[in-house]
Amino acid sequence: MMIQVDHLFHRYPGQQQDAVKDVSFSIAKGEIFGFLGPSGAGKSTVQNIMTGLLELQKGVVKYDGKSIKEMGREFFNQIGVSFEHPNVYTKLTGYENLMYFAGLFDVNTEDPMKLLDMVGLREAADKRAGEYSKGMKQRLVFARSLLNKAKILFFDEPLSGLDPTTASEIKEIIIQKKKEGCTIFLTTHNMFVADELCDRVAFLNEGKIITLNSPKALKLEYGQKAVKVEWVEGNIVGSDIFFIDNAKSWKEFKSLMDSREIQTMHTQEATLEEIFIKLTGRGLK
């Protein structure tokens, strides 16, 4: 299902500034599209508008040419959402949570126990969700997003709070869903997740998209001009990244060379976070 977002704006009640400012992009069927930005950049706001949780104030959101304003109950049968902050019924077991939500759909759903097994929660199926750790709740919410065999999946920081092994398993599930033809909208501040999973990424900062391209294209554009310098000053050992085609960064590089003892210096491909810092002057965390 093709997704089109054009000139999207949103302002929360009582605020003087828009949280989302003239955001436009399109997502092809079967694409993993990443929203990369720090907390507060507007990522979740855009996702909430696209899923109908927030009212569309200004702009256009279309699915296969049909406005989200025209979507009825059938729309919610076609999407799955994994929220950044796990919202589960704490007095129900993990299995009961999935069974309850499965009953809300008008379409055939996955076997809850199969999904719990996929995310490593089979042994905790009969345990109250309120007793789950943060990572376990995150996995339960992720499993819930897969219940209705959705055509479009929205994942908001899906690997938050997960150990490396479990995170790797969740990434494999996301990749498999893409192979099955799902369209995936992934919001994250984790540059490694975006780089590894996304076909294209949009950098969002203060409610605006500042660049949009594939991770490879962004690194080809910016990554050949980065220098990593490791230095020593007294008992302090540090390292910095400089972009030699940026006047401010080049000046800082020369100042460092003059003022500190240099241990090593390497040219390197920039990471997405380093590119984000170059474009915005701020980090992703």
PDB file of C-alpha atoms in Angstrom:
ATOM      1  CA  MET A   1       0.000   0.000   0.000  1.00  0.00           C
ATOM      2  CA  MET A   2       1.442   3.338  -1.113  1.00  0.00           C
ATOM      3  CA  ILE A   3       1.542   6.116   1.487  1.00  0.00           C
ATOM      4  CA  GLN A   4       1.639   9.819   0.638  1.00  0.00           C
ATOM      5  CA  VAL A   5       2.139  12.610   3.186  1.00  0.00           C
ATOM      6  CA  ASP A   6       2.068  16.199   1.927  1.00  0.00           C
ATOM      7  CA  HIS A   7       2.609  19.500   3.758  1.00  0.00           C
ATOM      8  CA  LEU A   8       1.755  18.100   7.177  1.00  0.00           C
ATOM      9  CA  PHE A   9       1.492  20.530  10.099  1.00  0.00           C
ATOM     10  CA  HIS A  10       0.458  19.949  13.695  1.00  0.00           C
ATOM     11  CA  ARG A  11       0.276  22.172  16.758  1.00  0.00           C
ATOM     12  CA  TYR A  12      -0.629  20.948  20.230  1.00  0.00           C
ATOM     13  CA  PRO A  13      -3.176  22.936  22.287  1.00  0.00           C
ATOM     14  CA  GLY A  14      -1.645  25.808  24.219  1.00  0.00           C
ATOM     15  CA  GLN A  15       1.603  25.790  22.213  1.00  0.00           C
ATOM     16  CA  GLN A  16       2.923  28.766  20.242  1.00  0.00           C
ATOM     17  CA  GLN A  17       4.942  26.713  17.758  1.00  0.00           C
ATOM     18  CA  ASP A  18       4.062  23.847  15.439  1.00  0.00           C
ATOM     19  CA  ALA A  19       5.403  20.463  16.530  1.00  0.00           C
ATOM     20  CA  VAL A  20       5.358  19.333  12.877  1.00  0.00           C
ATOM     21  CA  LYS A  21       6.209  21.854  10.164  1.00  0.00           C
ATOM     22  CA  ASP A  22       5.484  21.238   6.478  1.00  0.00           C
ATOM     23  CA  VAL A  23       6.488  17.554   6.435  1.00  0.00           C
ATOM     24  CA  SER A  24       6.195  15.729   3.091  1.00  0.00           C
ATOM     25  CA  PHE A  25       7.285  12.247   1.981  1.00  0.00           C
ATOM     26  CA  SER A  26       6.021   9.125   0.254  1.00  0.00           C
ATOM     27  CA  ILE A  27       6.516   5.451   1.107  1.00  0.00           C
ATOM     28  CA  ALA A  28       6.393   2.711  -1.504  1.00  0.00           C
ATOM     29  CA  LYS A  29       4.694  -0.636  -0.919  1.00  0.00           C
ATOM     30  CA  GLY A  30       7.126  -3.031   0.754  1.00  0.00           C
ATOM     31  CA  GLU A  31       9.554  -0.281   1.818  1.00  0.00           C
ATOM     32  CA  ILE A  32      11.040   0.201   5.279  1.00  0.00           C
ATOM     33  CA  PHE A  33      10.969   3.961   5.757  1.00  0.00           C
ATOM     34  CA  GLY A  34      12.828   5.404   8.737  1.00  0.00           C
ATOM     35  CA  PHE A  35      12.191   8.597  10.684  1.00  0.00           C
ATOM     36  CA  LEU A  36      15.500   9.422  12.320  1.00  0.00           C
ATOM     37  CA  GLY A  37      15.728  12.129  14.952  1.00  0.00           C
ATOM     38  CA  PRO A  38      16.158  12.914  18.657  1.00  0.00           C
ATOM     39  CA  SER A  39      13.368  12.759  21.218  1.00  0.00           C
ATOM     40  CA  GLY A  40      10.984  15.668  20.743  1.00  0.00           C
ATOM     41  CA  ALA A  41      11.721  16.063  17.028  1.00  0.00           C
ATOM     42  CA  GLY A  42       8.139  15.229  16.058  1.00  0.00           C
ATOM     43  CA  LYS A  43       8.539  11.591  14.999  1.00  0.00           C
ATOM     44  CA  SER A  44       5.787  10.148  17.173  1.00  0.00           C
ATOM     45  CA  THR A  45       3.462  13.041  16.328  1.00  0.00           C
ATOM     46  CA  VAL A  46       3.709  12.240  12.615  1.00  0.00           C
ATOM     47  CA  GLN A  47       3.135   8.539  13.312  1.00  0.00           C
ATOM     48  CA  ASN A  48       0.100   9.292  15.494  1.00  0.00           C
ATOM     49  CA  ILE A  49      -1.441  11.411  12.739  1.00  0.00           C
ATOM     50  CA  MET A  50      -0.780   8.688  10.173  1.00  0.00           C
ATOM     51  CA  THR A  51      -2.478   6.074  12.366  1.00  0.00           C
ATOM     52  CA  GLY A  52      -5.473   8.228  13.248  1.00  0.00           C
ATOM     53  CA  LEU A  53      -4.567   8.710  16.911  1.00  0.00           C
ATOM     54  CA  LEU A  54      -4.175  12.449  16.346  1.00  0.00           C
ATOM     55  CA  GLU A  55      -6.571  14.474  14.229  1.00  0.00           C
ATOM     56  CA  LEU A  56      -5.226  15.699  10.908  1.00  0.00           C
ATOM     57  CA  GLN A  57      -5.096  19.481  11.314  1.00  0.00           C
ATOM     58  CA  LYS A  58      -3.391  20.619   8.120  1.00  0.00           C
ATOM     59  CA  GLY A  59      -1.932  18.701   5.214  1.00  0.00           C
ATOM     60  CA  VAL A  60      -2.634  15.447   3.403  1.00  0.00           C
ATOM     61  CA  VAL A  61      -2.181  11.801   4.452  1.00  0.00           C
ATOM     62  CA  LYS A  62      -3.257   9.273   1.814  1.00  0.00           C
ATOM     63  CA  TYR A  63      -3.184   5.492   1.530  1.00  0.00           C
ATOM     64  CA  ASP A  64      -3.387   4.335  -2.096  1.00  0.00           C
ATOM     65  CA  GLY A  65      -4.856   7.725  -2.943  1.00  0.00           C
ATOM     66  CA  LYS A  66      -7.524   7.679  -0.229  1.00  0.00           C
ATOM     67  CA  SER A  67      -7.394  10.311   2.518  1.00  0.00           C
ATOM     68  CA  ILE A  68      -7.073   9.142   6.094  1.00  0.00           C
ATOM     69  CA  LYS A  69     -10.118  11.329   6.789  1.00  0.00           C
ATOM     70  CA  GLU A  70     -12.171   8.928   4.675  1.00  0.00           C
ATOM     71  CA  MET A  71     -10.865   5.780   6.366  1.00  0.00           C
ATOM     72  CA  GLY A  72     -13.300   3.665   8.314  1.00  0.00           C
ATOM     73  CA  ARG A  73     -12.980   0.651  10.555  1.00  0.00           C
ATOM     74  CA  GLU A  74     -11.375  -1.390   7.773  1.00  0.00           C
ATOM     75  CA  PHE A  75      -8.295   0.837   7.961  1.00  0.00           C
ATOM     76  CA  PHE A  76      -7.486  -0.358  11.481  1.00  0.00           C
ATOM     77  CA  ASN A  77      -7.702  -3.961  10.300  1.00  0.00           C
ATOM     78  CA  GLN A  78      -4.841  -3.231   7.902  1.00  0.00           C
ATOM     79  CA  ILE A  79      -2.338  -1.550  10.225  1.00  0.00           C
ATOM     80  CA  GLY A  80      -0.288  -2.708  13.192  1.00  0.00           C
ATOM     81  CA  VAL A  81       1.331  -0.346  15.705  1.00  0.00           C
ATOM     82  CA  SER A  82       4.123  -0.949  18.204  1.00  0.00           C
ATOM     83  CA  PHE A  83       4.347   2.028  20.557  1.00  0.00           C
ATOM     84  CA  GLU A  84       7.519   3.382  22.154  1.00  0.00           C
ATOM     85  CA  HIS A  85       5.947   3.292  25.623  1.00  0.00           C
ATOM     86  CA  PRO A  86       4.357  -0.128  26.212  1.00  0.00           C
ATOM     87  CA  ASN A  87       0.614   0.195  26.868  1.00  0.00           C
ATOM     88  CA  VAL A  88      -0.557  -3.198  28.125  1.00  0.00           C
ATOM     89  CA  TYR A  89      -3.235  -4.403  30.503  1.00  0.00           C
ATOM     90  CA  THR A  90      -1.106  -5.122  33.539  1.00  0.00           C
ATOM     91  CA  LYS A  91      -3.630  -7.359  35.323  1.00  0.00           C
ATOM     92  CA  LEU A  92      -3.928  -9.652  32.305  1.00  0.00           C
ATOM     93  CA  THR A  93      -1.297 -12.212  31.361  1.00  0.00           C
ATOM     94  CA  GLY A  94       0.725 -11.780  28.202  1.00  0.00           C
ATOM     95  CA  TYR A  95      -1.442 -14.385  26.476  1.00  0.00           C
ATOM     96  CA  GLU A  96      -4.664 -12.758  27.692  1.00  0.00           C
ATOM     97  CA  ASN A  97      -3.487  -9.371  26.403  1.00  0.00           C
ATOM     98  CA  LEU A  98      -3.069 -10.757  22.907  1.00  0.00           C
ATOM     99  CA  MET A  99      -6.323 -12.705  23.040  1.00  0.00           C
ATOM    100  CA  TYR A 100      -8.213  -9.565  24.073  1.00  0.00           C
ATOM    101  CA  PHE A 101      -6.781  -7.441  21.269  1.00  0.00           C
ATOM    102  CA  ALA A 102      -7.273 -10.221  18.714  1.00  0.00           C
ATOM    103  CA  GLY A 103     -10.979  -9.997  19.444  1.00  0.00           C
ATOM    104  CA  LEU A 104     -11.085  -6.359  18.368  1.00  0.00           C
ATOM    105  CA  PHE A 105     -10.307  -7.122  14.718  1.00  0.00           C
ATOM    106  CA  ASP A 106     -12.698  -8.108  11.942  1.00  0.00           C
ATOM    107  CA  VAL A 107     -10.048 -10.195  10.171  1.00  0.00           C
ATOM    108  CA  ASN A 108      -8.349 -13.514  10.868  1.00  0.00           C
ATOM    109  CA  THR A 109      -5.593 -13.107  13.440  1.00  0.00           C
ATOM    110  CA  GLU A 110      -2.349 -14.885  14.274  1.00  0.00           C
ATOM    111  CA  ASP A 111      -2.154 -17.474  17.038  1.00  0.00           C
ATOM    112  CA  PRO A 112      -1.162 -15.474  20.160  1.00  0.00           C
ATOM    113  CA  MET A 113       1.070 -18.277  21.422  1.00  0.00           C
ATOM    114  CA  LYS A 114       2.923 -18.346  18.102  1.00  0.00           C
ATOM    115  CA  LEU A 115       3.616 -14.618  18.410  1.00  0.00           C
ATOM    116  CA  LEU A 116       4.730 -14.924  22.035  1.00  0.00           C
ATOM    117  CA  ASP A 117       7.104 -17.660  20.948  1.00  0.00           C
ATOM    118  CA  MET A 118       8.486 -15.466  18.159  1.00  0.00           C
ATOM    119  CA  VAL A 119       9.411 -12.713  20.628  1.00  0.00           C
ATOM    120  CA  GLY A 120      10.719 -15.039  23.336  1.00  0.00           C
ATOM    121  CA  LEU A 121       7.770 -14.751  25.739  1.00  0.00           C
ATOM    122  CA  ARG A 122       6.292 -18.255  25.555  1.00  0.00           C
ATOM    123  CA  GLU A 123       7.507 -19.128  29.060  1.00  0.00           C
ATOM    124  CA  ALA A 124       5.976 -15.903  30.397  1.00  0.00           C
ATOM    125  CA  ALA A 125       2.658 -16.351  28.571  1.00  0.00           C
ATOM    126  CA  ASP A 126       0.712 -17.023  31.791  1.00  0.00           C
ATOM    127  CA  LYS A 127       2.474 -14.334  33.805  1.00  0.00           C
ATOM    128  CA  ARG A 128       0.708 -11.045  34.491  1.00  0.00           C
ATOM    129  CA  ALA A 129       1.996  -8.297  32.196  1.00  0.00           C
ATOM    130  CA  GLY A 130       2.391  -6.032  35.208  1.00  0.00           C
ATOM    131  CA  GLU A 131       5.186  -8.332  36.362  1.00  0.00           C
ATOM    132  CA  TYR A 132       7.008  -8.082  33.045  1.00  0.00           C
ATOM    133  CA  SER A 133      10.245  -6.111  32.758  1.00  0.00           C
ATOM    134  CA  LYS A 134      10.340  -3.087  30.447  1.00  0.00           C
ATOM    135  CA  GLY A 135      11.942  -5.167  27.710  1.00  0.00           C
ATOM    136  CA  MET A 136       9.314  -7.907  28.061  1.00  0.00           C
ATOM    137  CA  LYS A 137       6.510  -5.350  27.797  1.00  0.00           C
ATOM    138  CA  GLN A 138       8.185  -3.943  24.710  1.00  0.00           C
ATOM    139  CA  ARG A 139       8.222  -7.398  23.146  1.00  0.00           C
ATOM    140  CA  LEU A 140       4.569  -7.943  24.055  1.00  0.00           C
ATOM    141  CA  VAL A 141       3.553  -4.677  22.358  1.00  0.00           C
ATOM    142  CA  PHE A 142       5.615  -5.645  19.314  1.00  0.00           C
ATOM    143  CA  ALA A 143       3.898  -9.053  19.171  1.00  0.00           C
ATOM    144  CA  ARG A 144       0.521  -7.315  19.473  1.00  0.00           C
ATOM    145  CA  SER A 145       1.266  -5.231  16.362  1.00  0.00           C
ATOM    146  CA  LEU A 146       1.526  -8.459  14.348  1.00  0.00           C
ATOM    147  CA  LEU A 147      -1.801  -9.935  15.492  1.00  0.00           C
ATOM    148  CA  ASN A 148      -3.932  -8.869  12.529  1.00  0.00           C
ATOM    149  CA  LYS A 149      -1.425  -9.726   9.756  1.00  0.00           C
ATOM    150  CA  ALA A 150      -1.233  -6.037   8.903  1.00  0.00           C
ATOM    151  CA  LYS A 151      -0.236  -4.677   5.509  1.00  0.00           C
ATOM    152  CA  ILE A 152       1.309  -1.586   7.115  1.00  0.00           C
ATOM    153  CA  LEU A 153       3.374  -1.711  10.299  1.00  0.00           C
ATOM    154  CA  PHE A 154       4.298   1.285  12.449  1.00  0.00           C
ATOM    155  CA  PHE A 155       7.205   0.644  14.801  1.00  0.00           C
ATOM    156  CA  ASP A 156       8.134   3.404  17.279  1.00  0.00           C
ATOM    157  CA  GLU A 157      11.539   2.598  18.855  1.00  0.00           C
ATOM    158  CA  PRO A 158      10.857  -1.175  18.616  1.00  0.00           C
ATOM    159  CA  LEU A 159      14.234  -2.147  20.115  1.00  0.00           C
ATOM    160  CA  SER A 160      14.055   0.136  23.153  1.00  0.00           C
ATOM    161  CA  GLY A 161      15.009  -1.671  26.359  1.00  0.00           C
ATOM    162  CA  LEU A 162      15.965  -4.920  24.610  1.00  0.00           C
ATOM    163  CA  ASP A 163      19.161  -6.891  25.115  1.00  0.00           C
ATOM    164  CA  PRO A 164      21.350  -7.396  21.997  1.00  0.00           C
ATOM    165  CA  THR A 165      20.202 -10.970  21.369  1.00  0.00           C
ATOM    166  CA  THR A 166      16.489 -10.148  21.588  1.00  0.00           C
ATOM    167  CA  ALA A 167      16.999  -6.975  19.519  1.00  0.00           C
ATOM    168  CA  SER A 168      18.623  -9.066  16.791  1.00  0.00           C
ATOM    169  CA  GLU A 169      15.635 -11.430  16.787  1.00  0.00           C
ATOM    170  CA  ILE A 170      13.183  -8.532  16.500  1.00  0.00           C
ATOM    171  CA  LYS A 171      15.179  -7.087  13.590  1.00  0.00           C
ATOM    172  CA  GLU A 172      14.953 -10.434  11.817  1.00  0.00           C
ATOM    173  CA  ILE A 173      11.173 -10.396  12.229  1.00  0.00           C
ATOM    174  CA  ILE A 174      11.024  -6.878  10.747  1.00  0.00           C
ATOM    175  CA  ILE A 175      13.124  -7.972   7.771  1.00  0.00           C
ATOM    176  CA  GLN A 176      10.877 -11.002   7.267  1.00  0.00           C
ATOM    177  CA  LYS A 177       7.783  -8.786   7.296  1.00  0.00           C
ATOM    178  CA  LYS A 178       9.337  -6.656   4.564  1.00  0.00           C
ATOM    179  CA  LYS A 179       9.970  -9.810   2.502  1.00  0.00           C
ATOM    180  CA  GLU A 180       6.289 -10.681   2.927  1.00  0.00           C
ATOM    181  CA  GLY A 181       5.375  -7.343   1.323  1.00  0.00           C
ATOM    182  CA  CYS A 182       4.583  -5.253   4.392  1.00  0.00           C
ATOM    183  CA  THR A 183       5.154  -1.515   4.267  1.00  0.00           C
ATOM    184  CA  ILE A 184       6.976  -0.412   7.414  1.00  0.00           C
ATOM    185  CA  PHE A 185       7.241   3.039   9.023  1.00  0.00           C
ATOM    186  CA  LEU A 186       9.979   2.983  11.661  1.00  0.00           C
ATOM    187  CA  THR A 187      10.699   5.877  14.014  1.00  0.00           C
ATOM    188  CA  THR A 188      13.948   5.794  15.939  1.00  0.00           C
ATOM    189  CA  HIS A 189      16.870   7.785  17.284  1.00  0.00           C
ATOM    190  CA  ASN A 190      19.067   4.686  16.929  1.00  0.00           C
ATOM    191  CA  MET A 191      21.342   5.286  13.931  1.00  0.00           C
ATOM    192  CA  PHE A 192      22.451   1.647  13.758  1.00  0.00           C
ATOM    193  CA  VAL A 193      18.875   0.363  13.537  1.00  0.00           C
ATOM    194  CA  ALA A 194      18.049   2.848  10.776  1.00  0.00           C
ATOM    195  CA  ASP A 195      21.208   2.056   8.843  1.00  0.00           C
ATOM    196  CA  GLU A 196      20.692  -1.694   9.076  1.00  0.00           C
ATOM    197  CA  LEU A 197      16.962  -1.886   8.358  1.00  0.00           C
ATOM    198  CA  CYS A 198      15.762   1.106   6.352  1.00  0.00           C
ATOM    199  CA  ASP A 199      15.580   1.500   2.584  1.00  0.00           C
ATOM    200  CA  ARG A 200      15.340   5.258   3.059  1.00  0.00           C
ATOM    201  CA  VAL A 201      15.530   7.563   6.060  1.00  0.00           C
ATOM    202  CA  ALA A 202      14.225  11.051   6.728  1.00  0.00           C
ATOM    203  CA  PHE A 203      16.157  13.197   9.188  1.00  0.00           C
ATOM    204  CA  LEU A 204      13.659  15.060  11.350  1.00  0.00           C
ATOM    205  CA  ASN A 205      14.740  17.995  13.491  1.00  0.00           C
ATOM    206  CA  GLU A 206      12.459  20.436  15.334  1.00  0.00           C
ATOM    207  CA  GLY A 207       9.469  19.253  13.339  1.00  0.00           C
ATOM    208  CA  LYS A 208      11.072  19.601   9.898  1.00  0.00           C
ATOM    209  CA  ILE A 209      12.593  17.086   7.481  1.00  0.00           C
ATOM    210  CA  ILE A 210      16.111  18.298   6.736  1.00  0.00           C
ATOM    211  CA  THR A 211      17.143  15.542   4.334  1.00  0.00           C
ATOM    212  CA  LEU A 212      15.727  12.307   2.937  1.00  0.00           C
ATOM    213  CA  ASN A 213      17.570   9.544   1.116  1.00  0.00           C
ATOM    214  CA  SER A 214      18.884   6.004   1.451  1.00  0.00           C
ATOM    215  CA  PRO A 215      21.503   5.472   4.181  1.00  0.00           C
ATOM    216  CA  LYS A 216      24.036   4.511   1.500  1.00  0.00           C
ATOM    217  CA  ALA A 217      23.390   7.653  -0.534  1.00  0.00           C
ATOM    218  CA  LEU A 218      23.689   9.876   2.537  1.00  0.00           C
ATOM    219  CA  LYS A 219      27.000   8.307   3.505  1.00  0.00           C
ATOM    220  CA  LEU A 220      28.311   8.604  -0.043  1.00  0.00           C
ATOM    221  CA  GLU A 221      27.376  12.267  -0.057  1.00  0.00           C
ATOM    222  CA  TYR A 222      28.836  13.129   3.337  1.00  0.00           C
ATOM    223  CA  GLY A 223      30.963  10.222   4.477  1.00  0.00           C
ATOM    224  CA  GLN A 224      34.105  10.546   2.410  1.00  0.00           C
ATOM    225  CA  LYS A 225      35.031  13.837   4.028  1.00  0.00           C
ATOM    226  CA  ALA A 226      35.064  12.854   7.688  1.00  0.00           C
ATOM    227  CA  VAL A 227      38.223  12.600   9.800  1.00  0.00           C
ATOM    228  CA  LYS A 228      38.385  10.922  13.200  1.00  0.00           C
ATOM    229  CA  VAL A 229      41.119  12.266  15.462  1.00  0.00           C
ATOM    230  CA  GLU A 230      42.236  10.667  18.734  1.00  0.00           C
ATOM    231  CA  TRP A 231      44.103  13.058  21.019  1.00  0.00           C
ATOM    232  CA  VAL A 232      45.734  13.384  24.430  1.00  0.00           C
ATOM    233  CA  GLU A 233      45.763  16.375  26.780  1.00  0.00           C
ATOM    234  CA  GLY A 234      47.382  15.714  30.139  1.00  0.00           C
ATOM    235  CA  ASN A 235      45.628  12.658  31.573  1.00  0.00           C
ATOM    236  CA  ILE A 236      42.637  13.011  29.260  1.00  0.00           C
ATOM    237  CA  VAL A 237      42.280  10.874  26.145  1.00  0.00           C
ATOM    238  CA  GLY A 238      39.536  11.831  23.687  1.00  0.00           C
ATOM    239  CA  SER A 239      38.382  11.605  20.096  1.00  0.00           C
ATOM    240  CA  ASP A 240      36.447  13.870  17.753  1.00  0.00           C
ATOM    241  CA  ILE A 241      34.936  13.698  14.274  1.00  0.00           C
ATOM    242  CA  PHE A 242      35.509  16.578  11.840  1.00  0.00           C
ATOM    243  CA  PHE A 243      33.985  17.280   8.415  1.00  0.00           C
ATOM    244  CA  ILE A 244      36.744  18.932   6.424  1.00  0.00           C
ATOM    245  CA  ASP A 245      34.365  20.524   3.891  1.00  0.00           C
ATOM    246  CA  ASN A 246      32.560  22.402   6.668  1.00  0.00           C
ATOM    247  CA  ALA A 247      34.222  25.736   7.477  1.00  0.00           C
ATOM    248  CA  LYS A 248      33.391  25.648  11.195  1.00  0.00           C
ATOM    249  CA  SER A 249      34.440  22.018  11.551  1.00  0.00           C
ATOM    250  CA  TRP A 250      37.656  22.646   9.585  1.00  0.00           C
ATOM    251  CA  LYS A 251      38.529  25.547  11.899  1.00  0.00           C
ATOM    252  CA  GLU A 252      37.931  23.326  14.951  1.00  0.00           C
ATOM    253  CA  PHE A 253      40.088  20.613  13.372  1.00  0.00           C
ATOM    254  CA  LYS A 254      43.010  23.002  12.856  1.00  0.00           C
ATOM    255  CA  SER A 255      42.630  24.343  16.399  1.00  0.00           C
ATOM    256  CA  LEU A 256      42.780  20.815  17.806  1.00  0.00           C
ATOM    257  CA  MET A 257      45.876  20.028  15.745  1.00  0.00           C
ATOM    258  CA  ASP A 258      47.618  23.089  17.176  1.00  0.00           C
ATOM    259  CA  SER A 259      46.589  22.627  20.794  1.00  0.00           C
ATOM    260  CA  ARG A 260      46.715  18.890  21.589  1.00  0.00           C
ATOM    261  CA  GLU A 261      48.915  15.869  21.139  1.00  0.00           C
ATOM    262  CA  ILE A 262      47.499  13.755  18.304  1.00  0.00           C
ATOM    263  CA  GLN A 263      47.555   9.963  18.757  1.00  0.00           C
ATOM    264  CA  THR A 264      45.831   8.777  15.569  1.00  0.00           C
ATOM    265  CA  MET A 265      43.986  10.266  12.636  1.00  0.00           C
ATOM    266  CA  HIS A 266      41.809   8.370  10.140  1.00  0.00           C
ATOM    267  CA  THR A 267      39.519   9.273   7.290  1.00  0.00           C
ATOM    268  CA  GLN A 268      36.297   7.307   7.512  1.00  0.00           C
ATOM    269  CA  GLU A 269      32.762   6.804   6.304  1.00  0.00           C
ATOM    270  CA  ALA A 270      30.479   8.899   8.447  1.00  0.00           C
ATOM    271  CA  THR A 271      27.710   7.269  10.428  1.00  0.00           C
ATOM    272  CA  LEU A 272      24.149   8.521  10.125  1.00  0.00           C
ATOM    273  CA  GLU A 273      24.469  10.168  13.535  1.00  0.00           C
ATOM    274  CA  GLU A 274      27.579  12.059  12.461  1.00  0.00           C
ATOM    275  CA  ILE A 275      25.783  13.232   9.333  1.00  0.00           C
ATOM    276  CA  PHE A 276      22.815  14.313  11.457  1.00  0.00           C
ATOM    277  CA  ILE A 277      25.138  16.296  13.722  1.00  0.00           C
ATOM    278  CA  LYS A 278      26.698  17.965  10.696  1.00  0.00           C
ATOM    279  CA  LEU A 279      23.322  19.025   9.311  1.00  0.00           C
ATOM    280  CA  THR A 280      21.701  20.097  12.594  1.00  0.00           C
ATOM    281  CA  GLY A 281      24.471  20.798  15.067  1.00  0.00           C
ATOM    282  CA  ARG A 282      22.885  18.401  17.590  1.00  0.00           C
ATOM    283  CA  GLY A 283      23.011  14.704  18.411  1.00  0.00           C
ATOM    284  CA  LEU A 284      20.288  12.096  18.125  1.00  0.00           C
ATOM    285  CA  LYS A 285      20.024  11.360  21.868  1.00  0.00           C
TER     286      LYS A 285
END
